[in-house]
Amino acid sequence: MTADAVLATDPVFQLNVLLWALEDLPDVAVVNPVLRRAGYELESIGRSLLVPAGEPTAGVLQDIAGSPDRSPCRPDLCIFHQDDPATIVVELKSHGFSRDSSNIRQAVKLILASHDLSASYAETLPRPGHVVYGTVASDAASLAETLQDLSESVAARGLSAAPTGTVGISIDVEGAKLSASGLSELPEPAQRALDPSATVLPRTGEDDIRPLYVIPWTPGIEGTQDGELQADGYRELTARVIVEAMSIVGQANVPTSLDISGATLLRRSTFGVFGRWLDADRQQFAAAAAGVLTKTLQSVESFQKRSRDTFSLSLSSHDEQEEVIRLLESAKPVDDKTNIAATINEELQLFNGF
């Protein structure tokens, strides 16, 4: 079992704690969706946020972050509340960082972009944002000071700055928790939800809480994640994609022709969350999922790959239908020669070549 200290800093684990905290679940559920019960909902993953135009912005970025780059930033999550005007812009980090870190470039852009998010949402009325970084709980207080310092530096140069705050992620005998280093740093509904802390994923004894992932793997983390956790993510997501493909094929009324996309498989495999994935990684993610089925079903005569993330199956009889299901049942999610790990390099390199 992976040590709690390693798990709490894992980017996929951190993302899933937040996603479960936002899930719409009944009161009898084992998971405690503390943010959803406080009125928050997931708006998007990886939304592109526009940094304000103009020379003053470039000058502030150069002065504080060492670069005038105004390219859009893509926070991990954006969440909203029906009764609170502030959209919370969430960025997750394994550890905190100081003013000397290269991470301040992203942080300053988020602070500038989130003061008013209306341009990023193509809206005419102001949409205030609140930048919140999630990190391992032991680093949350110092990171809050760094973010506050950056926000004050932006304001001191005459530009509008979004408020900032941090949420700590920790694991103890009770489970995975969210806490705030300073409740006054967060919007009021979030303060209520995390006062003083909230267990999102309870555990009993030494139970492993990782199987509760909404999204077991995300693109772009290769080389930055613990090897064991990465292998587990590959296996879990591959297994879910295969199960969903079996469901689609098994429920088909033959004869028929099926067009199956990686996006459909991922949406079904992630409880619908993939539908809110707006990052540029979306197409890469879908291509990797479709690649798993390509390797499994390429021996089927009627199998045809339509695009990087879509394939078709023509099923003329129940025998063909049963043969496809048999192949899917024989797939081995633990085999890194056929699971999603085997599709990443070839699919993502192909995608990046365009």
JSON list of N, CA and C in Angstrom, two decimals, residues 74 215 217-222 234 237 241 261-267 274 277-294 305 307-310 339-354:
[
{"chain": "A", "resi": 74, "resn": "ARG", "atom": "N", "xyz": [-4.63, 27.59, -17.59]},
{"chain": "A", "resi": 74, "resn": "ARG", "atom": "CA", "xyz": [-5.66, 26.54, -17.50]},
{"chain": "A", "resi": 74, "resn": "ARG", "atom": "C", "xyz": [-5.63, 25.92, -16.10]},
{"chain": "A", "resi": 215, "resn": "ILE", "atom": "N", "xyz": [-11.51, 9.82, -11.69]},
{"chain": "A", "resi": 215, "resn": "ILE", "atom": "CA", "xyz": [-10.62, 9.79, -12.85]},
{"chain": "A", "resi": 215, "resn": "ILE", "atom": "C", "xyz": [-9.32, 9.14, -12.40]},
{"chain": "A", "resi": 217, "resn": "TRP", "atom": "N", "xyz": [-6.59, 8.33, -14.11]},
{"chain": "A", "resi": 217, "resn": "TRP", "atom": "CA", "xyz": [-5.36, 8.75, -14.78]},
{"chain": "A", "resi": 217, "resn": "TRP", "atom": "C", "xyz": [-5.66, 10.00, -15.59]},
{"chain": "A", "resi": 218, "resn": "THR", "atom": "N", "xyz": [-4.69, 10.92, -15.67]},
{"chain": "A", "resi": 218, "resn": "THR", "atom": "CA", "xyz": [-4.84, 12.11, -16.51]},
{"chain": "A", "resi": 218, "resn": "THR", "atom": "C", "xyz": [-3.61, 12.27, -17.38]},
{"chain": "A", "resi": 219, "resn": "PRO", "atom": "N", "xyz": [-3.76, 12.82, -18.58]},
{"chain": "A", "resi": 219, "resn": "PRO", "atom": "CA", "xyz": [-2.61, 13.03, -19.46]},
{"chain": "A", "resi": 219, "resn": "PRO", "atom": "C", "xyz": [-1.64, 14.04, -18.87]},
{"chain": "A", "resi": 220, "resn": "GLY", "atom": "N", "xyz": [-0.40, 13.93, -19.28]},
{"chain": "A", "resi": 220, "resn": "GLY", "atom": "CA", "xyz": [0.59, 14.94, -18.94]},
{"chain": "A", "resi": 220, "resn": "GLY", "atom": "C", "xyz": [1.30, 14.76, -17.62]},
{"chain": "A", "resi": 221, "resn": "ILE", "atom": "N", "xyz": [1.03, 13.66, -16.90]},
{"chain": "A", "resi": 221, "resn": "ILE", "atom": "CA", "xyz": [1.68, 13.50, -15.60]},
{"chain": "A", "resi": 221, "resn": "ILE", "atom": "C", "xyz": [2.78, 12.44, -15.63]},
{"chain": "A", "resi": 222, "resn": "GLU", "atom": "N", "xyz": [3.03, 11.86, -16.81]},
{"chain": "A", "resi": 222, "resn": "GLU", "atom": "CA", "xyz": [4.08, 10.84, -16.90]},
{"chain": "A", "resi": 222, "resn": "GLU", "atom": "C", "xyz": [5.41, 11.42, -16.42]},
{"chain": "A", "resi": 234, "resn": "TYR", "atom": "N", "xyz": [-3.28, 3.40, -14.70]},
{"chain": "A", "resi": 234, "resn": "TYR", "atom": "CA", "xyz": [-3.40, 2.78, -16.02]},
{"chain": "A", "resi": 234, "resn": "TYR", "atom": "C", "xyz": [-4.34, 1.58, -15.98]},
{"chain": "A", "resi": 237, "resn": "LEU", "atom": "N", "xyz": [-8.19, 2.60, -15.19]},
{"chain": "A", "resi": 237, "resn": "LEU", "atom": "CA", "xyz": [-8.89, 3.25, -16.29]},
{"chain": "A", "resi": 237, "resn": "LEU", "atom": "C", "xyz": [-9.08, 2.29, -17.46]},
{"chain": "A", "resi": 241, "resn": "VAL", "atom": "N", "xyz": [-12.71, 1.33, -19.16]},
{"chain": "A", "resi": 241, "resn": "VAL", "atom": "CA", "xyz": [-12.97, 1.53, -20.59]},
{"chain": "A", "resi": 241, "resn": "VAL", "atom": "C", "xyz": [-13.43, 0.23, -21.23]},
{"chain": "A", "resi": 261, "resn": "SER", "atom": "N", "xyz": [-16.61, 6.16, -29.67]},
{"chain": "A", "resi": 261, "resn": "SER", "atom": "CA", "xyz": [-15.54, 7.14, -29.53]},
{"chain": "A", "resi": 261, "resn": "SER", "atom": "C", "xyz": [-14.88, 7.04, -28.16]},
{"chain": "A", "resi": 262, "resn": "GLY", "atom": "N", "xyz": [-13.63, 7.45, -28.11]},
{"chain": "A", "resi": 262, "resn": "GLY", "atom": "CA", "xyz": [-12.93, 7.50, -26.84]},
{"chain": "A", "resi": 262, "resn": "GLY", "atom": "C", "xyz": [-13.62, 8.43, -25.87]},
{"chain": "A", "resi": 263, "resn": "ALA", "atom": "N", "xyz": [-14.20, 9.53, -26.39]},
{"chain": "A", "resi": 263, "resn": "ALA", "atom": "CA", "xyz": [-14.90, 10.48, -25.53]},
{"chain": "A", "resi": 263, "resn": "ALA", "atom": "C", "xyz": [-16.11, 9.82, -24.86]},
{"chain": "A", "resi": 264, "resn": "THR", "atom": "N", "xyz": [-16.85, 9.01, -25.62]},
{"chain": "A", "resi": 264, "resn": "THR", "atom": "CA", "xyz": [-18.00, 8.31, -25.04]},
{"chain": "A", "resi": 264, "resn": "THR", "atom": "C", "xyz": [-17.56, 7.34, -23.95]},
{"chain": "A", "resi": 265, "resn": "LEU", "atom": "N", "xyz": [-16.52, 6.58, -24.23]},
{"chain": "A", "resi": 265, "resn": "LEU", "atom": "CA", "xyz": [-16.02, 5.62, -23.24]},
{"chain": "A", "resi": 265, "resn": "LEU", "atom": "C", "xyz": [-15.56, 6.33, -21.98]},
{"chain": "A", "resi": 266, "resn": "LEU", "atom": "N", "xyz": [-14.88, 7.46, -22.13]},
{"chain": "A", "resi": 266, "resn": "LEU", "atom": "CA", "xyz": [-14.38, 8.19, -20.97]},
{"chain": "A", "resi": 266, "resn": "LEU", "atom": "C", "xyz": [-15.51, 8.85, -20.19]},
{"chain": "A", "resi": 267, "resn": "ARG", "atom": "N", "xyz": [-16.49, 9.37, -20.88]},
{"chain": "A", "resi": 267, "resn": "ARG", "atom": "CA", "xyz": [-17.61, 9.97, -20.18]},
{"chain": "A", "resi": 267, "resn": "ARG", "atom": "C", "xyz": [-18.31, 8.93, -19.30]},
{"chain": "A", "resi": 274, "resn": "PHE", "atom": "N", "xyz": [-15.86, 13.54, -17.56]},
{"chain": "A", "resi": 274, "resn": "PHE", "atom": "CA", "xyz": [-15.10, 13.85, -18.77]},
{"chain": "A", "resi": 274, "resn": "PHE", "atom": "C", "xyz": [-15.84, 14.85, -19.66]},
{"chain": "A", "resi": 277, "resn": "TRP", "atom": "N", "xyz": [-14.47, 18.27, -19.27]},
{"chain": "A", "resi": 277, "resn": "TRP", "atom": "CA", "xyz": [-13.04, 18.41, -19.47]},
{"chain": "A", "resi": 277, "resn": "TRP", "atom": "C", "xyz": [-12.80, 19.34, -20.65]},
{"chain": "A", "resi": 278, "resn": "LEU", "atom": "N", "xyz": [-12.26, 20.54, -20.42]},
{"chain": "A", "resi": 278, "resn": "LEU", "atom": "CA", "xyz": [-12.08, 21.53, -21.48]},
{"chain": "A", "resi": 278, "resn": "LEU", "atom": "C", "xyz": [-10.62, 21.73, -21.84]},
{"chain": "A", "resi": 279, "resn": "ASP", "atom": "N", "xyz": [-9.73, 21.05, -21.17]},
{"chain": "A", "resi": 279, "resn": "ASP", "atom": "CA", "xyz": [-8.30, 21.21, -21.42]},
{"chain": "A", "resi": 279, "resn": "ASP", "atom": "C", "xyz": [-7.94, 20.71, -22.81]},
{"chain": "A", "resi": 280, "resn": "ALA", "atom": "N", "xyz": [-6.80, 21.20, -23.33]},
{"chain": "A", "resi": 280, "resn": "ALA", "atom": "CA", "xyz": [-6.30, 20.72, -24.61]},
{"chain": "A", "resi": 280, "resn": "ALA", "atom": "C", "xyz": [-5.99, 19.23, -24.56]},
{"chain": "A", "resi": 281, "resn": "ASP", "atom": "N", "xyz": [-5.78, 18.69, -23.35]},
{"chain": "A", "resi": 281, "resn": "ASP", "atom": "CA", "xyz": [-5.52, 17.27, -23.19]},
{"chain": "A", "resi": 281, "resn": "ASP", "atom": "C", "xyz": [-6.74, 16.41, -23.49]},
{"chain": "A", "resi": 282, "resn": "ARG", "atom": "N", "xyz": [-7.90, 17.03, -23.66]},
{"chain": "A", "resi": 282, "resn": "ARG", "atom": "CA", "xyz": [-9.14, 16.27, -23.88]},
{"chain": "A", "resi": 282, "resn": "ARG", "atom": "C", "xyz": [-9.00, 15.31, -25.06]},
{"chain": "A", "resi": 283, "resn": "GLN", "atom": "N", "xyz": [-8.51, 15.80, -26.19]},
{"chain": "A", "resi": 283, "resn": "GLN", "atom": "CA", "xyz": [-8.39, 14.95, -27.37]},
{"chain": "A", "resi": 283, "resn": "GLN", "atom": "C", "xyz": [-7.34, 13.86, -27.18]},
{"chain": "A", "resi": 284, "resn": "GLN", "atom": "N", "xyz": [-6.27, 14.19, -26.47]},
{"chain": "A", "resi": 284, "resn": "GLN", "atom": "CA", "xyz": [-5.24, 13.20, -26.19]},
{"chain": "A", "resi": 284, "resn": "GLN", "atom": "C", "xyz": [-5.79, 12.10, -25.28]},
{"chain": "A", "resi": 285, "resn": "PHE", "atom": "N", "xyz": [-6.57, 12.51, -24.30]},
{"chain": "A", "resi": 285, "resn": "PHE", "atom": "CA", "xyz": [-7.19, 11.58, -23.35]},
{"chain": "A", "resi": 285, "resn": "PHE", "atom": "C", "xyz": [-8.11, 10.62, -24.11]},
{"chain": "A", "resi": 286, "resn": "ALA", "atom": "N", "xyz": [-8.95, 11.17, -25.00]},
{"chain": "A", "resi": 286, "resn": "ALA", "atom": "CA", "xyz": [-9.88, 10.34, -25.77]},
{"chain": "A", "resi": 286, "resn": "ALA", "atom": "C", "xyz": [-9.14, 9.40, -26.71]},
{"chain": "A", "resi": 287, "resn": "ALA", "atom": "N", "xyz": [-8.06, 9.90, -27.33]},
{"chain": "A", "resi": 287, "resn": "ALA", "atom": "CA", "xyz": [-7.29, 9.06, -28.24]},
{"chain": "A", "resi": 287, "resn": "ALA", "atom": "C", "xyz": [-6.66, 7.88, -27.50]},
{"chain": "A", "resi": 288, "resn": "ALA", "atom": "N", "xyz": [-6.18, 8.12, -26.30]},
{"chain": "A", "resi": 288, "resn": "ALA", "atom": "CA", "xyz": [-5.57, 7.04, -25.52]},
{"chain": "A", "resi": 288, "resn": "ALA", "atom": "C", "xyz": [-6.61, 5.98, -25.15]},
{"chain": "A", "resi": 289, "resn": "ALA", "atom": "N", "xyz": [-7.82, 6.40, -24.81]},
{"chain": "A", "resi": 289, "resn": "ALA", "atom": "CA", "xyz": [-8.88, 5.44, -24.46]},
{"chain": "A", "resi": 289, "resn": "ALA", "atom": "C", "xyz": [-9.27, 4.60, -25.68]},
{"chain": "A", "resi": 290, "resn": "ALA", "atom": "N", "xyz": [-9.43, 5.26, -26.83]},
{"chain": "A", "resi": 290, "resn": "ALA", "atom": "CA", "xyz": [-9.77, 4.52, -28.04]},
{"chain": "A", "resi": 290, "resn": "ALA", "atom": "C", "xyz": [-8.66, 3.56, -28.43]},
{"chain": "A", "resi": 291, "resn": "GLY", "atom": "N", "xyz": [-7.41, 3.95, -28.15]},
{"chain": "A", "resi": 291, "resn": "GLY", "atom": "CA", "xyz": [-6.27, 3.10, -28.49]},
{"chain": "A", "resi": 291, "resn": "GLY", "atom": "C", "xyz": [-6.29, 1.77, -27.76]},
{"chain": "A", "resi": 292, "resn": "VAL", "atom": "N", "xyz": [-6.81, 1.75, -26.54]},
{"chain": "A", "resi": 292, "resn": "VAL", "atom": "CA", "xyz": [-6.92, 0.51, -25.78]},
{"chain": "A", "resi": 292, "resn": "VAL", "atom": "C", "xyz": [-7.78, -0.49, -26.54]},
{"chain": "A", "resi": 293, "resn": "LEU", "atom": "N", "xyz": [-8.91, 0.00, -27.07]},
{"chain": "A", "resi": 293, "resn": "LEU", "atom": "CA", "xyz": [-9.81, -0.90, -27.79]},
{"chain": "A", "resi": 293, "resn": "LEU", "atom": "C", "xyz": [-9.24, -1.30, -29.15]},
{"chain": "A", "resi": 294, "resn": "THR", "atom": "N", "xyz": [-8.47, -0.41, -29.76]},
{"chain": "A", "resi": 294, "resn": "THR", "atom": "CA", "xyz": [-7.83, -0.75, -31.03]},
{"chain": "A", "resi": 294, "resn": "THR", "atom": "C", "xyz": [-6.94, -1.96, -30.87]},
{"chain": "A", "resi": 305, "resn": "LYS", "atom": "N", "xyz": [-10.82, 1.59, -37.63]},
{"chain": "A", "resi": 305, "resn": "LYS", "atom": "CA", "xyz": [-10.54, 2.83, -36.94]},
{"chain": "A", "resi": 305, "resn": "LYS", "atom": "C", "xyz": [-10.90, 4.00, -37.83]},
{"chain": "A", "resi": 307, "resn": "SER", "atom": "N", "xyz": [-10.94, 7.47, -36.82]},
{"chain": "A", "resi": 307, "resn": "SER", "atom": "CA", "xyz": [-10.11, 8.64, -36.54]},
{"chain": "A", "resi": 307, "resn": "SER", "atom": "C", "xyz": [-9.24, 8.31, -35.36]},
{"chain": "A", "resi": 308, "resn": "ARG", "atom": "N", "xyz": [-8.51, 9.28, -34.88]},
{"chain": "A", "resi": 308, "resn": "ARG", "atom": "CA", "xyz": [-7.61, 9.04, -33.77]},
{"chain": "A", "resi": 308, "resn": "ARG", "atom": "C", "xyz": [-8.34, 8.56, -32.53]},
{"chain": "A", "resi": 309, "resn": "ASP", "atom": "N", "xyz": [-9.59, 8.99, -32.35]},
{"chain": "A", "resi": 309, "resn": "ASP", "atom": "CA", "xyz": [-10.31, 8.62, -31.13]},
{"chain": "A", "resi": 309, "resn": "ASP", "atom": "C", "xyz": [-11.67, 7.97, -31.41]},
{"chain": "A", "resi": 310, "resn": "THR", "atom": "N", "xyz": [-11.89, 7.44, -32.62]},
{"chain": "A", "resi": 310, "resn": "THR", "atom": "CA", "xyz": [-13.17, 6.83, -32.96]},
{"chain": "A", "resi": 310, "resn": "THR", "atom": "C", "xyz": [-12.96, 5.58, -33.80]},
{"chain": "A", "resi": 339, "resn": "ASN", "atom": "N", "xyz": [-2.54, -2.23, -22.18]},
{"chain": "A", "resi": 339, "resn": "ASN", "atom": "CA", "xyz": [-3.42, -1.29, -21.49]},
{"chain": "A", "resi": 339, "resn": "ASN", "atom": "C", "xyz": [-3.13, 0.14, -21.96]},
{"chain": "A", "resi": 340, "resn": "ILE", "atom": "N", "xyz": [-3.71, 1.10, -21.28]},
{"chain": "A", "resi": 340, "resn": "ILE", "atom": "CA", "xyz": [-3.63, 2.48, -21.74]},
{"chain": "A", "resi": 340, "resn": "ILE", "atom": "C", "xyz": [-2.19, 3.01, -21.76]},
{"chain": "A", "resi": 341, "resn": "ALA", "atom": "N", "xyz": [-1.33, 2.40, -20.95]},
{"chain": "A", "resi": 341, "resn": "ALA", "atom": "CA", "xyz": [0.08, 2.82, -20.95]},
{"chain": "A", "resi": 341, "resn": "ALA", "atom": "C", "xyz": [0.71, 2.61, -22.32]},
{"chain": "A", "resi": 342, "resn": "ALA", "atom": "N", "xyz": [0.29, 1.54, -23.02]},
{"chain": "A", "resi": 342, "resn": "ALA", "atom": "CA", "xyz": [0.88, 1.22, -24.32]},
{"chain": "A", "resi": 342, "resn": "ALA", "atom": "C", "xyz": [0.41, 2.17, -25.41]},
{"chain": "A", "resi": 343, "resn": "THR", "atom": "N", "xyz": [-0.73, 2.85, -25.19]},
{"chain": "A", "resi": 343, "resn": "THR", "atom": "CA", "xyz": [-1.26, 3.74, -26.23]},
{"chain": "A", "resi": 343, "resn": "THR", "atom": "C", "xyz": [-0.79, 5.18, -26.06]},
{"chain": "A", "resi": 344, "resn": "ILE", "atom": "N", "xyz": [-0.28, 5.52, -24.89]},
{"chain": "A", "resi": 344, "resn": "ILE", "atom": "CA", "xyz": [0.00, 6.92, -24.60]},
{"chain": "A", "resi": 344, "resn": "ILE", "atom": "C", "xyz": [1.03, 7.51, -25.55]},
{"chain": "A", "resi": 345, "resn": "ASN", "atom": "N", "xyz": [2.21, 6.91, -25.62]},
{"chain": "A", "resi": 345, "resn": "ASN", "atom": "CA", "xyz": [3.27, 7.49, -26.45]},
{"chain": "A", "resi": 345, "resn": "ASN", "atom": "C", "xyz": [2.88, 7.55, -27.92]},
{"chain": "A", "resi": 346, "resn": "GLU", "atom": "N", "xyz": [2.39, 6.45, -28.46]},
{"chain": "A", "resi": 346, "resn": "GLU", "atom": "CA", "xyz": [2.09, 6.44, -29.88]},
{"chain": "A", "resi": 346, "resn": "GLU", "atom": "C", "xyz": [0.93, 7.37, -30.23]},
{"chain": "A", "resi": 347, "resn": "GLU", "atom": "N", "xyz": [-0.13, 7.38, -29.41]},
{"chain": "A", "resi": 347, "resn": "GLU", "atom": "CA", "xyz": [-1.25, 8.24, -29.71]},
{"chain": "A", "resi": 347, "resn": "GLU", "atom": "C", "xyz": [-0.94, 9.71, -29.46]},
{"chain": "A", "resi": 348, "resn": "LEU", "atom": "N", "xyz": [-0.30, 10.00, -28.32]},
{"chain": "A", "resi": 348, "resn": "LEU", "atom": "CA", "xyz": [-0.04, 11.39, -27.99]},
{"chain": "A", "resi": 348, "resn": "LEU", "atom": "C", "xyz": [1.05, 11.98, -28.87]},
{"chain": "A", "resi": 349, "resn": "GLN", "atom": "N", "xyz": [2.02, 11.20, -29.27]},
{"chain": "A", "resi": 349, "resn": "GLN", "atom": "CA", "xyz": [3.04, 11.70, -30.19]},
{"chain": "A", "resi": 349, "resn": "GLN", "atom": "C", "xyz": [2.43, 11.98, -31.55]},
{"chain": "A", "resi": 350, "resn": "LEU", "atom": "N", "xyz": [1.51, 11.12, -31.98]},
{"chain": "A", "resi": 350, "resn": "LEU", "atom": "CA", "xyz": [0.83, 11.36, -33.24]},
{"chain": "A", "resi": 350, "resn": "LEU", "atom": "C", "xyz": [0.01, 12.63, -33.15]},
{"chain": "A", "resi": 351, "resn": "PHE", "atom": "N", "xyz": [-0.71, 12.81, -32.05]},
{"chain": "A", "resi": 351, "resn": "PHE", "atom": "CA", "xyz": [-1.52, 14.01, -31.86]},
{"chain": "A", "resi": 351, "resn": "PHE", "atom": "C", "xyz": [-0.64, 15.26, -31.87]},
{"chain": "A", "resi": 352, "resn": "ASN", "atom": "N", "xyz": [0.48, 15.19, -31.16]},
{"chain": "A", "resi": 352, "resn": "ASN", "atom": "CA", "xyz": [1.35, 16.35, -31.05]},
{"chain": "A", "resi": 352, "resn": "ASN", "atom": "C", "xyz": [2.06, 16.68, -32.37]},
{"chain": "A", "resi": 353, "resn": "GLY", "atom": "N", "xyz": [2.01, 15.78, -33.30]},
{"chain": "A", "resi": 353, "resn": "GLY", "atom": "CA", "xyz": [2.65, 16.04, -34.58]},
{"chain": "A", "resi": 353, "resn": "GLY", "atom": "C", "xyz": [1.81, 16.90, -35.50]},
{"chain": "A", "resi": 354, "resn": "PHE", "atom": "N", "xyz": [0.56, 17.20, -35.11]},
{"chain": "A", "resi": 354, "resn": "PHE", "atom": "CA", "xyz": [-0.32, 18.00, -35.95]},
{"chain": "A", "resi": 354, "resn": "PHE", "atom": "C", "xyz": [-0.39, 19.43, -35.44]}
]
